[in-house]
Amino acid sequence: MRPSKPVMPPMDNHTLLAQDRQYVWHPYSNISPDNPLFAVESAEACTLHLANGQRVIDGMSSWWSTIHGYNHPTLNAAVSEQLSKMAHVMFGGLTHEPAVRLAKQLVEMTPKGLDRVFFADSGSIAVEVACKMALQYWIGKKQPEKSRFLAFEGGYHGDTFGTMSVCDPHNGMHGLFAGRLANNDFLPRPLPVFDTNITTSRSTCTLEDQHTHLGALKKHIQSNAKHLAAVIIEPTVQNAGGMYFYSPEYLKQLKILCEEYDVLLIADEIATGFGRTGKLFGCDHAGLSPDIMCLGKALTGGYMTLAATLCSDDIAQTISQSEASVLMHGPTFMGNPLACATANASLSILKEGHWLKQVSGIEQQLKEQLTALKDHEAVADTRVLGAIGVIELKQAVEMKTLQPFIVEQGIWLRPFGKLLYTMPPYIIQQEELQKITRGMAACLDFHMAS
Ligand code: PMP
């Protein structure tokens, strides 16, 4: 055993924040010293312990990933046990038990027809890999002209260049990088949900509207099939592009059209996977088996970064037998053993099955408590699906003032644009969730007053 290095003395909150402001760049932000910022010292179950002594209930699951809560004994044990063997080893030419176990588990638990797993190191990379798989598949089929993707307005699939090219075409990323992104096809987002089991306070669309919308989808796929490699969609919920729910019927029809016109279907389940929408996968609402599926976020129970792209045997065989003969991707930290071992532990917790009751309890409570806010003057819509509760405001929030106010309420939320929402850990207790929904109500008043 090598001697361990002396532990560094802890930084006080003031120094930590000052050095952060001096050296660090945070996500989707500028380096202004005025951005509200809070240091976290530790976290336990659903509570973040801030370095300033405050305790806040986490309504975000650390960007939708920490489904079992923080500092979970099973996940901690999995990390420690794996760490005592090896933290990492390259995946080219080598393999290890955590990765093999995880691939097997993922194939077994995802919809039928997903037979092969490629591990990636983040959600965006899993989507990049999915797109490469689709392109290489058609090259292998000697139809290289099938090279475009059909995506949806309001969709979000990541921040890398390939993924940005299939994100919503009107938001900042496309505008900012215009001319530098691949050209793809876009259709309007699927219409809002008309299923009665998904609650939204806004009037829902009629079957006739849905029919017209599906007609446009069919027309597009029919006339562009020659050039389309794949359709990419977030099943049932568009997440970062608007926390927007739509009809599973649309997905069912999309799958039928993809099969009819020989276009692959990529399901981006990075946000919806592992129970968040009340079913294990968003695709399950439609009984759908995509050709390619991307997983990430909750895969490791939110412990560390890991993602996976699953595909059918046909895709894997076609690429392997193509002229290139290999899938052109291989991240350094592919199949990281620590991450795979943690993911296996997270899946074993999911397999115990408590998540179903937990998520439906959260859904019930959110429906009651958020729907009660639908007539607030600041509110355009409230909607709930599984462990996702959304208040859509009429005006965008002012984060500089709202974020500290949220923390004052003893909760942690990270609204964006017009969306004040929660995606709590599945283990959240009723009183904790009530604190979050009360805090959301207080945010509405604060938003109106400022
Ligand atoms: N796809 C979807 C649906 C997502 O929600 C996200 C992340 N919010 C991504 C892809 C990208 O994942 P990552 O941030 O891990 O790159």
Short mmCIF file of C-alpha atoms and ligand atoms in Angstrom, two decimals:
data_model
loop_
_atom_site.label_atom_id
_atom_site.label_comp_id
_atom_site.label_asym_id
_atom_site.label_seq_id
_atom_site.Cartn_x
_atom_site.Cartn_y
_atom_site.Cartn_z
CA MET A 1 0.00 0.00 0.00
CA ARG A 2 1.34 3.43 -0.86
CA PRO A 3 0.97 6.01 1.95
CA SER A 4 -1.98 8.34 1.34
CA LYS A 5 -1.28 12.05 0.87
CA PRO A 6 -2.12 14.33 3.78
CA VAL A 7 -5.69 15.64 3.54
CA MET A 8 -5.88 19.29 2.51
CA PRO A 9 -7.15 21.70 5.15
CA PRO A 10 -10.77 22.63 4.40
CA MET A 11 -11.46 26.00 2.78
CA ASP A 12 -13.83 28.35 4.53
CA ASN A 13 -16.95 29.38 2.60
CA HIS A 14 -15.68 32.87 1.88
CA THR A 15 -12.33 31.70 0.42
CA LEU A 16 -14.02 28.96 -1.57
CA LEU A 17 -16.46 31.35 -3.24
CA ALA A 18 -13.74 33.94 -3.84
CA GLN A 19 -11.44 31.40 -5.49
CA ASP A 20 -14.34 30.01 -7.53
CA ARG A 21 -15.02 33.50 -8.84
CA GLN A 22 -11.35 33.87 -9.69
CA TYR A 23 -10.73 30.54 -11.45
CA VAL A 24 -13.90 28.67 -12.38
CA TRP A 25 -16.41 28.83 -15.23
CA HIS A 26 -19.89 27.41 -14.50
CA PRO A 27 -22.39 25.81 -16.93
CA TYR A 28 -24.33 28.11 -19.26
CA SER A 29 -22.91 31.16 -17.57
CA ASN A 30 -20.57 34.07 -17.94
CA ILE A 31 -17.81 34.94 -15.52
CA SER A 32 -19.64 37.84 -13.91
CA PRO A 33 -18.99 38.02 -10.15
CA ASP A 34 -22.70 38.89 -9.65
CA ASN A 35 -24.06 35.44 -10.49
CA PRO A 36 -25.55 33.87 -7.35
CA LEU A 37 -23.40 30.97 -6.19
CA PHE A 38 -23.61 28.56 -3.25
CA ALA A 39 -20.98 26.09 -2.09
CA VAL A 40 -22.06 22.59 -1.06
CA GLU A 41 -20.13 20.91 1.72
CA SER A 42 -21.88 17.56 1.76
CA ALA A 43 -25.20 15.96 0.93
CA GLU A 44 -27.37 13.31 2.53
CA ALA A 45 -30.55 11.70 1.15
CA CYS A 46 -32.46 14.71 -0.27
CA THR A 47 -30.62 17.45 1.58
CA LEU A 48 -27.71 19.56 0.42
CA HIS A 49 -25.58 20.94 3.25
CA LEU A 50 -24.33 24.31 2.12
CA ALA A 51 -20.99 25.64 3.28
CA ASN A 52 -22.73 28.71 4.74
CA GLY A 53 -24.55 26.42 7.19
CA GLN A 54 -27.90 26.38 5.33
CA ARG A 55 -29.69 23.11 4.56
CA VAL A 56 -31.73 22.89 1.37
CA ILE A 57 -34.03 20.14 0.06
CA ASP A 58 -32.93 19.22 -3.43
CA GLY A 59 -35.78 19.48 -5.92
CA MET A 60 -33.49 18.98 -8.92
CA SER A 61 -31.77 15.62 -8.23
CA SER A 62 -28.59 17.28 -9.48
CA TRP A 63 -29.92 17.80 -12.98
CA TRP A 64 -32.29 14.83 -12.78
CA SER A 65 -29.73 12.16 -11.94
CA THR A 66 -29.63 11.52 -8.17
CA ILE A 67 -32.71 9.31 -8.13
CA HIS A 68 -31.85 7.39 -4.92
CA GLY A 69 -30.62 10.47 -3.03
CA TYR A 70 -27.14 11.46 -1.86
CA ASN A 71 -24.69 9.42 0.17
CA HIS A 72 -26.61 6.20 -0.41
CA PRO A 73 -25.05 3.28 1.51
CA THR A 74 -25.44 0.78 -1.36
CA LEU A 75 -23.93 3.13 -3.92
CA ASN A 76 -21.17 4.19 -1.53
CA ALA A 77 -20.30 0.55 -0.88
CA ALA A 78 -20.18 -0.17 -4.63
CA VAL A 79 -17.75 2.71 -5.17
CA SER A 80 -15.51 1.68 -2.26
CA GLU A 81 -15.46 -1.96 -3.25
CA GLN A 82 -14.58 -1.19 -6.85
CA LEU A 83 -12.04 1.45 -5.80
CA SER A 84 -10.17 -1.16 -3.78
CA LYS A 85 -9.74 -3.18 -7.02
CA MET A 86 -9.13 -0.52 -9.66
CA ALA A 87 -10.52 2.93 -10.43
CA HIS A 88 -9.96 2.70 -14.15
CA VAL A 89 -8.51 0.66 -16.92
CA MET A 90 -8.65 1.24 -20.66
CA PHE A 91 -11.43 -0.51 -22.55
CA GLY A 92 -9.63 -1.13 -25.83
CA GLY A 93 -8.67 -4.80 -25.83
CA LEU A 94 -9.45 -5.11 -22.11
CA THR A 95 -12.68 -5.73 -20.29
CA HIS A 96 -13.90 -6.10 -16.71
CA GLU A 97 -16.78 -7.47 -14.70
CA PRO A 98 -18.56 -4.17 -13.88
CA ALA A 99 -18.90 -3.29 -17.59
CA VAL A 100 -19.99 -6.76 -18.68
CA ARG A 101 -22.55 -7.01 -15.87
CA LEU A 102 -23.88 -3.57 -16.68
CA ALA A 103 -24.21 -4.23 -20.42
CA LYS A 104 -26.12 -7.44 -19.67
CA GLN A 105 -28.42 -5.68 -17.21
CA LEU A 106 -29.14 -2.86 -19.65
CA VAL A 107 -29.97 -5.22 -22.50
CA GLU A 108 -32.28 -7.16 -20.20
CA MET A 109 -34.15 -4.16 -18.81
CA THR A 110 -34.55 -2.01 -21.94
CA PRO A 111 -37.22 -2.65 -24.60
CA LYS A 112 -36.74 -5.77 -26.73
CA GLY A 113 -34.46 -5.48 -29.74
CA LEU A 114 -31.69 -3.47 -28.09
CA ASP A 115 -28.93 -6.05 -28.00
CA ARG A 116 -25.59 -4.29 -27.85
CA VAL A 117 -24.18 -1.61 -25.54
CA PHE A 118 -21.57 1.04 -26.30
CA PHE A 119 -20.46 2.92 -23.16
CA ALA A 120 -19.87 6.64 -23.41
CA ASP A 121 -18.75 9.22 -20.91
CA SER A 122 -21.65 11.70 -21.00
CA GLY A 123 -25.13 12.05 -22.42
CA SER A 124 -23.99 14.26 -25.29
CA ILE A 125 -21.41 11.68 -26.31
CA ALA A 126 -24.00 8.90 -26.16
CA VAL A 127 -26.07 10.91 -28.66
CA GLU A 128 -23.01 11.55 -30.84
CA VAL A 129 -22.41 7.80 -30.87
CA ALA A 130 -26.07 7.13 -31.72
CA CYS A 131 -25.81 9.49 -34.70
CA LYS A 132 -22.56 7.85 -35.84
CA MET A 133 -24.18 4.43 -35.54
CA ALA A 134 -27.06 5.56 -37.76
CA LEU A 135 -24.73 7.08 -40.36
CA GLN A 136 -22.38 4.10 -40.38
CA TYR A 137 -25.35 1.73 -40.61
CA TRP A 138 -26.53 3.31 -43.86
CA ILE A 139 -22.98 3.45 -45.21
CA GLY A 140 -22.82 -0.28 -44.43
CA LYS A 141 -26.12 -0.79 -46.26
CA LYS A 142 -24.62 1.00 -49.29
CA GLN A 143 -27.07 3.88 -48.90
CA PRO A 144 -24.71 6.68 -47.83
CA GLU A 145 -27.17 9.28 -49.09
CA LYS A 146 -29.25 8.52 -46.01
CA SER A 147 -27.30 11.04 -43.96
CA ARG A 148 -29.75 13.53 -42.47
CA PHE A 149 -31.56 13.44 -39.16
CA LEU A 150 -35.13 14.40 -38.50
CA ALA A 151 -35.49 16.12 -35.13
CA PHE A 152 -38.11 18.25 -33.40
CA GLU A 153 -38.58 21.84 -32.39
CA GLY A 154 -38.22 21.99 -28.63
CA GLY A 155 -35.92 18.96 -28.62
CA TYR A 156 -32.65 18.91 -26.70
CA HIS A 157 -29.93 16.27 -27.15
CA GLY A 158 -26.70 17.77 -25.84
CA ASP A 159 -24.12 20.51 -26.23
CA THR A 160 -21.51 19.04 -28.59
CA PHE A 161 -21.53 20.07 -32.25
CA GLY A 162 -23.29 16.97 -33.60
CA THR A 163 -25.93 17.05 -30.88
CA MET A 164 -26.49 20.80 -31.23
CA SER A 165 -27.39 20.16 -34.86
CA VAL A 166 -30.40 18.08 -33.74
CA CYS A 167 -31.45 20.41 -30.89
CA ASP A 168 -34.28 22.92 -31.30
CA PRO A 169 -33.38 24.99 -34.39
CA HIS A 170 -34.56 28.34 -32.99
CA ASN A 171 -32.87 28.64 -29.63
CA GLY A 172 -29.55 30.27 -28.79
CA MET A 173 -27.30 27.40 -29.77
CA HIS A 174 -28.44 27.30 -33.39
CA GLY A 175 -28.50 31.09 -33.66
CA LEU A 176 -25.04 31.45 -32.18
CA PHE A 177 -23.42 28.73 -34.25
CA ALA A 178 -25.37 29.32 -37.46
CA GLY A 179 -23.51 28.05 -40.50
CA ARG A 180 -21.28 25.82 -38.39
CA LEU A 181 -23.75 23.05 -37.65
CA ALA A 182 -24.81 20.15 -39.86
CA ASN A 183 -28.07 20.72 -41.70
CA ASN A 184 -30.88 18.54 -40.46
CA ASP A 185 -34.66 18.43 -40.81
CA PHE A 186 -37.06 19.70 -38.16
CA LEU A 187 -40.75 19.31 -37.53
CA PRO A 188 -42.89 21.15 -34.98
CA ARG A 189 -42.88 19.49 -31.57
CA PRO A 190 -45.52 16.82 -31.07
CA LEU A 191 -48.80 18.33 -29.83
CA PRO A 192 -49.45 18.51 -26.09
CA VAL A 193 -50.65 15.38 -24.51
CA PHE A 194 -54.25 14.25 -24.76
CA ASP A 195 -53.91 11.20 -22.52
CA THR A 196 -56.02 11.55 -19.43
CA ASN A 197 -53.37 10.03 -17.19
CA ILE A 198 -50.98 12.89 -17.83
CA THR A 199 -52.09 16.06 -16.08
CA THR A 200 -51.74 19.51 -17.55
CA SER A 201 -53.94 22.45 -16.68
CA ARG A 202 -53.75 23.82 -20.21
CA SER A 203 -56.49 22.72 -22.59
CA THR A 204 -55.26 19.67 -24.41
CA CYS A 205 -55.38 19.02 -28.13
CA THR A 206 -58.13 17.10 -29.85
CA LEU A 207 -57.71 13.83 -31.67
CA GLU A 208 -58.32 15.77 -34.87
CA ASP A 209 -55.37 18.09 -34.15
CA GLN A 210 -53.30 15.03 -33.47
CA HIS A 211 -54.40 13.54 -36.77
CA THR A 212 -53.30 16.64 -38.70
CA HIS A 213 -49.98 16.63 -36.90
CA LEU A 214 -49.36 12.98 -37.65
CA GLY A 215 -50.26 13.66 -41.28
CA ALA A 216 -47.43 16.23 -41.45
CA LEU A 217 -45.04 13.72 -39.89
CA LYS A 218 -46.00 11.07 -42.41
CA LYS A 219 -45.65 13.48 -45.31
CA HIS A 220 -42.18 14.53 -44.20
CA ILE A 221 -40.87 11.01 -43.65
CA GLN A 222 -42.46 9.75 -46.87
CA SER A 223 -40.94 12.51 -49.00
CA ASN A 224 -37.53 12.57 -47.32
CA ALA A 225 -36.91 8.90 -46.50
CA LYS A 226 -34.26 8.70 -49.21
CA HIS A 227 -32.08 11.15 -47.28
CA LEU A 228 -33.06 10.35 -43.72
CA ALA A 229 -30.70 8.25 -41.63
CA ALA A 230 -32.76 8.47 -38.46
CA VAL A 231 -35.37 10.33 -36.46
CA ILE A 232 -34.20 11.42 -33.01
CA ILE A 233 -36.68 12.12 -30.23
CA GLU A 234 -36.98 12.36 -26.45
CA PRO A 235 -39.75 9.85 -25.72
CA THR A 236 -42.86 11.33 -24.01
CA VAL A 237 -41.12 14.37 -22.48
CA GLN A 238 -39.07 17.08 -24.12
CA ASN A 239 -36.84 18.07 -21.25
CA ALA A 240 -34.36 20.95 -21.45
CA GLY A 241 -36.28 22.27 -24.48
CA GLY A 242 -39.35 23.09 -22.39
CA MET A 243 -40.28 20.34 -19.88
CA TYR A 244 -43.07 19.49 -22.30
CA PHE A 245 -45.16 16.30 -22.34
CA TYR A 246 -46.71 14.86 -25.46
CA SER A 247 -48.84 11.96 -26.51
CA PRO A 248 -47.38 8.45 -26.57
CA GLU A 249 -49.67 7.90 -29.55
CA TYR A 250 -47.36 10.19 -31.53
CA LEU A 251 -44.44 7.93 -30.65
CA LYS A 252 -46.34 4.82 -31.69
CA GLN A 253 -47.14 6.33 -35.07
CA LEU A 254 -43.58 7.58 -35.45
CA LYS A 255 -42.25 4.06 -34.97
CA ILE A 256 -44.71 2.67 -37.54
CA LEU A 257 -43.64 5.33 -40.06
CA CYS A 258 -39.94 4.71 -39.41
CA GLU A 259 -40.43 1.02 -40.10
CA GLU A 260 -42.56 1.63 -43.17
CA TYR A 261 -40.09 4.05 -44.76
CA ASP A 262 -36.87 2.46 -43.56
CA VAL A 263 -35.64 5.20 -41.26
CA LEU A 264 -33.97 4.40 -37.93
CA LEU A 265 -35.48 5.63 -34.68
CA ILE A 266 -33.18 6.99 -31.97
CA ALA A 267 -34.78 7.33 -28.52
CA ASP A 268 -32.91 9.80 -26.35
CA GLU A 269 -33.82 8.51 -22.87
CA ILE A 270 -31.03 10.38 -21.13
CA ALA A 271 -33.49 12.41 -19.07
CA THR A 272 -36.54 10.13 -19.17
CA GLY A 273 -34.83 6.80 -18.48
CA PHE A 274 -34.91 4.85 -15.21
CA GLY A 275 -38.39 5.66 -13.98
CA ARG A 276 -38.59 9.45 -14.10
CA THR A 277 -41.85 9.54 -16.13
CA GLY A 278 -43.58 6.81 -14.11
CA LYS A 279 -42.51 4.01 -16.47
CA LEU A 280 -39.02 2.59 -16.56
CA PHE A 281 -38.41 4.29 -19.93
CA GLY A 282 -40.30 7.01 -21.79
CA CYS A 283 -40.67 4.53 -24.67
CA ASP A 284 -42.68 2.22 -22.39
CA HIS A 285 -45.63 4.65 -22.47
CA ALA A 286 -45.95 3.73 -26.15
CA GLY A 287 -44.77 0.09 -25.91
CA LEU A 288 -42.02 1.16 -28.26
CA SER A 289 -38.72 -0.50 -29.18
CA PRO A 290 -36.40 2.00 -30.84
CA ASP A 291 -33.47 0.96 -33.04
CA ILE A 292 -31.05 2.96 -30.89
CA MET A 293 -31.42 4.18 -27.32
CA CYS A 294 -29.29 6.68 -25.38
CA LEU A 295 -29.03 6.49 -21.59
CA GLY A 296 -27.18 8.67 -19.10
CA LYS A 297 -27.88 10.91 -16.09
CA ALA A 298 -29.59 8.50 -13.59
CA LEU A 299 -27.62 5.52 -14.92
CA THR A 300 -25.16 5.74 -12.00
CA GLY A 301 -27.79 7.02 -9.58
CA GLY A 302 -26.24 10.43 -10.19
CA TYR A 303 -22.90 9.44 -8.66
CA MET A 304 -20.62 9.94 -11.62
CA THR A 305 -20.63 10.46 -15.31
CA LEU A 306 -21.50 7.50 -17.50
CA ALA A 307 -23.76 7.05 -20.50
CA ALA A 308 -24.62 4.25 -22.87
CA THR A 309 -25.85 3.86 -26.42
CA LEU A 310 -27.74 0.66 -27.13
CA CYS A 311 -28.53 -0.65 -30.58
CA SER A 312 -30.09 -3.60 -32.34
CA ASP A 313 -28.07 -6.60 -33.43
CA ASP A 314 -28.82 -5.66 -37.04
CA ILE A 315 -27.11 -2.27 -36.61
CA ALA A 316 -24.11 -3.78 -34.80
CA GLN A 317 -23.72 -6.52 -37.44
CA THR A 318 -24.13 -4.15 -40.38
CA ILE A 319 -21.47 -1.76 -39.08
CA SER A 320 -19.12 -4.62 -38.21
CA GLN A 321 -19.46 -6.10 -41.69
CA SER A 322 -19.17 -2.74 -43.48
CA GLU A 323 -16.06 -1.53 -45.23
CA ALA A 324 -15.03 0.54 -42.20
CA SER A 325 -15.68 -2.61 -40.10
CA VAL A 326 -15.52 -0.69 -36.82
CA LEU A 327 -17.67 1.86 -35.03
CA MET A 328 -15.55 5.00 -35.10
CA HIS A 329 -15.62 6.01 -31.47
CA GLY A 330 -13.63 5.20 -28.32
CA PRO A 331 -13.45 7.60 -25.38
CA THR A 332 -10.48 7.35 -23.00
CA PHE A 333 -12.74 6.72 -20.01
CA MET A 334 -15.07 4.36 -21.85
CA GLY A 335 -16.67 1.81 -19.51
CA ASN A 336 -14.96 3.29 -16.45
CA PRO A 337 -15.08 0.50 -13.82
CA LEU A 338 -16.00 2.80 -10.91
CA ALA A 339 -18.91 4.25 -12.87
CA CYS A 340 -20.06 0.83 -14.14
CA ALA A 341 -19.94 -0.68 -10.64
CA THR A 342 -21.98 2.23 -9.30
CA ALA A 343 -24.47 1.89 -12.16
CA ASN A 344 -24.87 -1.82 -11.37
CA ALA A 345 -25.63 -0.93 -7.76
CA SER A 346 -28.11 1.74 -8.84
CA LEU A 347 -29.89 -0.70 -11.15
CA SER A 348 -30.04 -3.26 -8.34
CA ILE A 349 -31.86 -0.67 -6.18
CA LEU A 350 -34.25 0.03 -9.07
CA LYS A 351 -34.85 -3.70 -9.49
CA GLU A 352 -36.14 -3.89 -5.90
CA GLY A 353 -39.08 -2.04 -7.44
CA HIS A 354 -39.77 0.61 -4.76
CA TRP A 355 -39.32 3.35 -7.35
CA LEU A 356 -42.75 2.63 -8.88
CA LYS A 357 -44.58 3.46 -5.67
CA GLN A 358 -42.24 6.34 -4.88
CA VAL A 359 -42.69 7.96 -8.30
CA SER A 360 -46.45 7.50 -8.32
CA GLY A 361 -46.62 9.01 -4.80
CA ILE A 362 -44.61 12.01 -5.99
CA GLU A 363 -46.86 12.31 -9.05
CA GLN A 364 -50.00 12.28 -6.90
CA GLN A 365 -48.67 14.91 -4.51
CA LEU A 366 -47.36 17.15 -7.30
CA LYS A 367 -50.70 16.92 -9.12
CA GLU A 368 -52.53 18.12 -6.02
CA GLN A 369 -50.10 20.80 -4.98
CA LEU A 370 -49.08 22.25 -8.34
CA THR A 371 -52.52 22.14 -9.95
CA ALA A 372 -53.71 24.27 -7.03
CA LEU A 373 -51.42 27.02 -8.38
CA LYS A 374 -52.75 27.03 -11.92
CA ASP A 375 -54.88 30.16 -11.46
CA HIS A 376 -52.03 32.23 -10.03
CA GLU A 377 -51.59 35.38 -12.12
CA ALA A 378 -47.98 34.45 -12.93
CA VAL A 379 -48.86 30.99 -14.25
CA ALA A 380 -49.45 29.94 -17.85
CA ASP A 381 -49.64 26.18 -17.20
CA THR A 382 -48.95 23.52 -14.62
CA ARG A 383 -48.17 19.95 -15.62
CA VAL A 384 -47.12 16.75 -13.93
CA LEU A 385 -45.88 13.41 -15.17
CA GLY A 386 -44.22 10.85 -12.90
CA ALA A 387 -41.64 12.61 -10.75
CA ILE A 388 -41.68 15.74 -12.91
CA GLY A 389 -43.65 18.78 -11.80
CA VAL A 390 -43.66 21.90 -13.94
CA ILE A 391 -45.01 25.42 -13.54
CA GLU A 392 -44.76 27.33 -16.80
CA LEU A 393 -44.81 31.06 -16.14
CA LYS A 394 -46.08 33.83 -18.40
CA GLN A 395 -42.75 35.68 -18.13
CA ALA A 396 -39.17 34.43 -17.85
CA VAL A 397 -37.68 34.41 -14.35
CA GLU A 398 -34.93 36.74 -13.18
CA MET A 399 -32.37 34.26 -11.83
CA LYS A 400 -30.13 36.80 -10.11
CA THR A 401 -32.82 37.59 -7.56
CA LEU A 402 -34.89 34.41 -7.68
CA GLN A 403 -32.03 31.94 -6.99
CA PRO A 404 -31.11 33.41 -3.57
CA PHE A 405 -34.84 33.61 -2.74
CA ILE A 406 -35.20 29.90 -3.53
CA VAL A 407 -32.36 29.04 -1.15
CA GLU A 408 -33.97 31.22 1.53
CA GLN A 409 -37.02 28.93 1.23
CA GLY A 410 -34.78 26.01 2.29
CA ILE A 411 -35.00 24.34 -1.12
CA TRP A 412 -32.87 23.96 -4.21
CA LEU A 413 -34.42 24.55 -7.63
CA ARG A 414 -32.82 25.82 -10.81
CA PRO A 415 -35.51 27.41 -12.99
CA PHE A 416 -34.75 28.41 -16.56
CA GLY A 417 -36.61 30.72 -18.93
CA LYS A 418 -40.30 30.53 -18.03
CA LEU A 419 -39.97 27.18 -16.30
CA LEU A 420 -40.09 26.64 -12.57
CA TYR A 421 -39.97 22.89 -12.10
CA THR A 422 -38.97 20.06 -9.82
CA MET A 423 -37.57 16.59 -10.52
CA PRO A 424 -36.83 15.38 -6.98
CA PRO A 425 -35.01 12.21 -5.90
CA TYR A 426 -37.47 9.28 -5.78
CA ILE A 427 -36.83 8.83 -2.06
CA ILE A 428 -38.14 12.29 -1.18
CA GLN A 429 -40.49 12.34 1.82
CA GLN A 430 -43.96 13.94 1.65
CA GLU A 431 -43.00 16.81 3.99
CA GLU A 432 -39.88 17.51 1.97
CA LEU A 433 -41.83 17.62 -1.29
CA GLN A 434 -44.39 19.84 0.35
CA LYS A 435 -41.61 22.21 1.31
CA ILE A 436 -40.60 22.30 -2.36
CA THR A 437 -44.12 22.97 -3.69
CA ARG A 438 -44.68 25.65 -0.99
CA GLY A 439 -41.38 27.19 -2.05
CA MET A 440 -42.52 27.11 -5.68
CA ALA A 441 -45.73 28.93 -4.67
CA ALA A 442 -43.64 31.54 -2.82
CA CYS A 443 -41.50 31.94 -5.96
CA LEU A 444 -44.60 32.86 -7.94
CA ASP A 445 -45.43 35.70 -5.55
CA PHE A 446 -41.79 36.80 -5.49
CA HIS A 447 -41.67 36.73 -9.30
CA MET A 448 -44.79 38.93 -9.53
CA ALA A 449 -43.50 41.37 -6.93
CA SER A 450 -40.08 41.87 -8.53
N1 PMP B 1 -30.13 14.37 -24.02
C1 PMP B 1 -31.05 14.80 -23.13
C2 PMP B 1 -32.48 14.44 -23.34
C3 PMP B 1 -30.67 15.56 -22.02
O1 PMP B 1 -31.59 16.00 -21.17
C4 PMP B 1 -29.29 15.85 -21.85
C5 PMP B 1 -28.78 16.67 -20.68
N2 PMP B 1 -29.66 17.54 -20.11
C6 PMP B 1 -28.37 15.38 -22.79
C7 PMP B 1 -28.82 14.64 -23.85
C8 PMP B 1 -26.89 15.66 -22.65
O2 PMP B 1 -26.38 14.98 -21.58
P1 PMP B 1 -24.99 15.45 -20.90
O3 PMP B 1 -25.31 16.75 -20.21
O4 PMP B 1 -24.66 14.36 -19.94
O5 PMP B 1 -24.00 15.61 -21.98
#
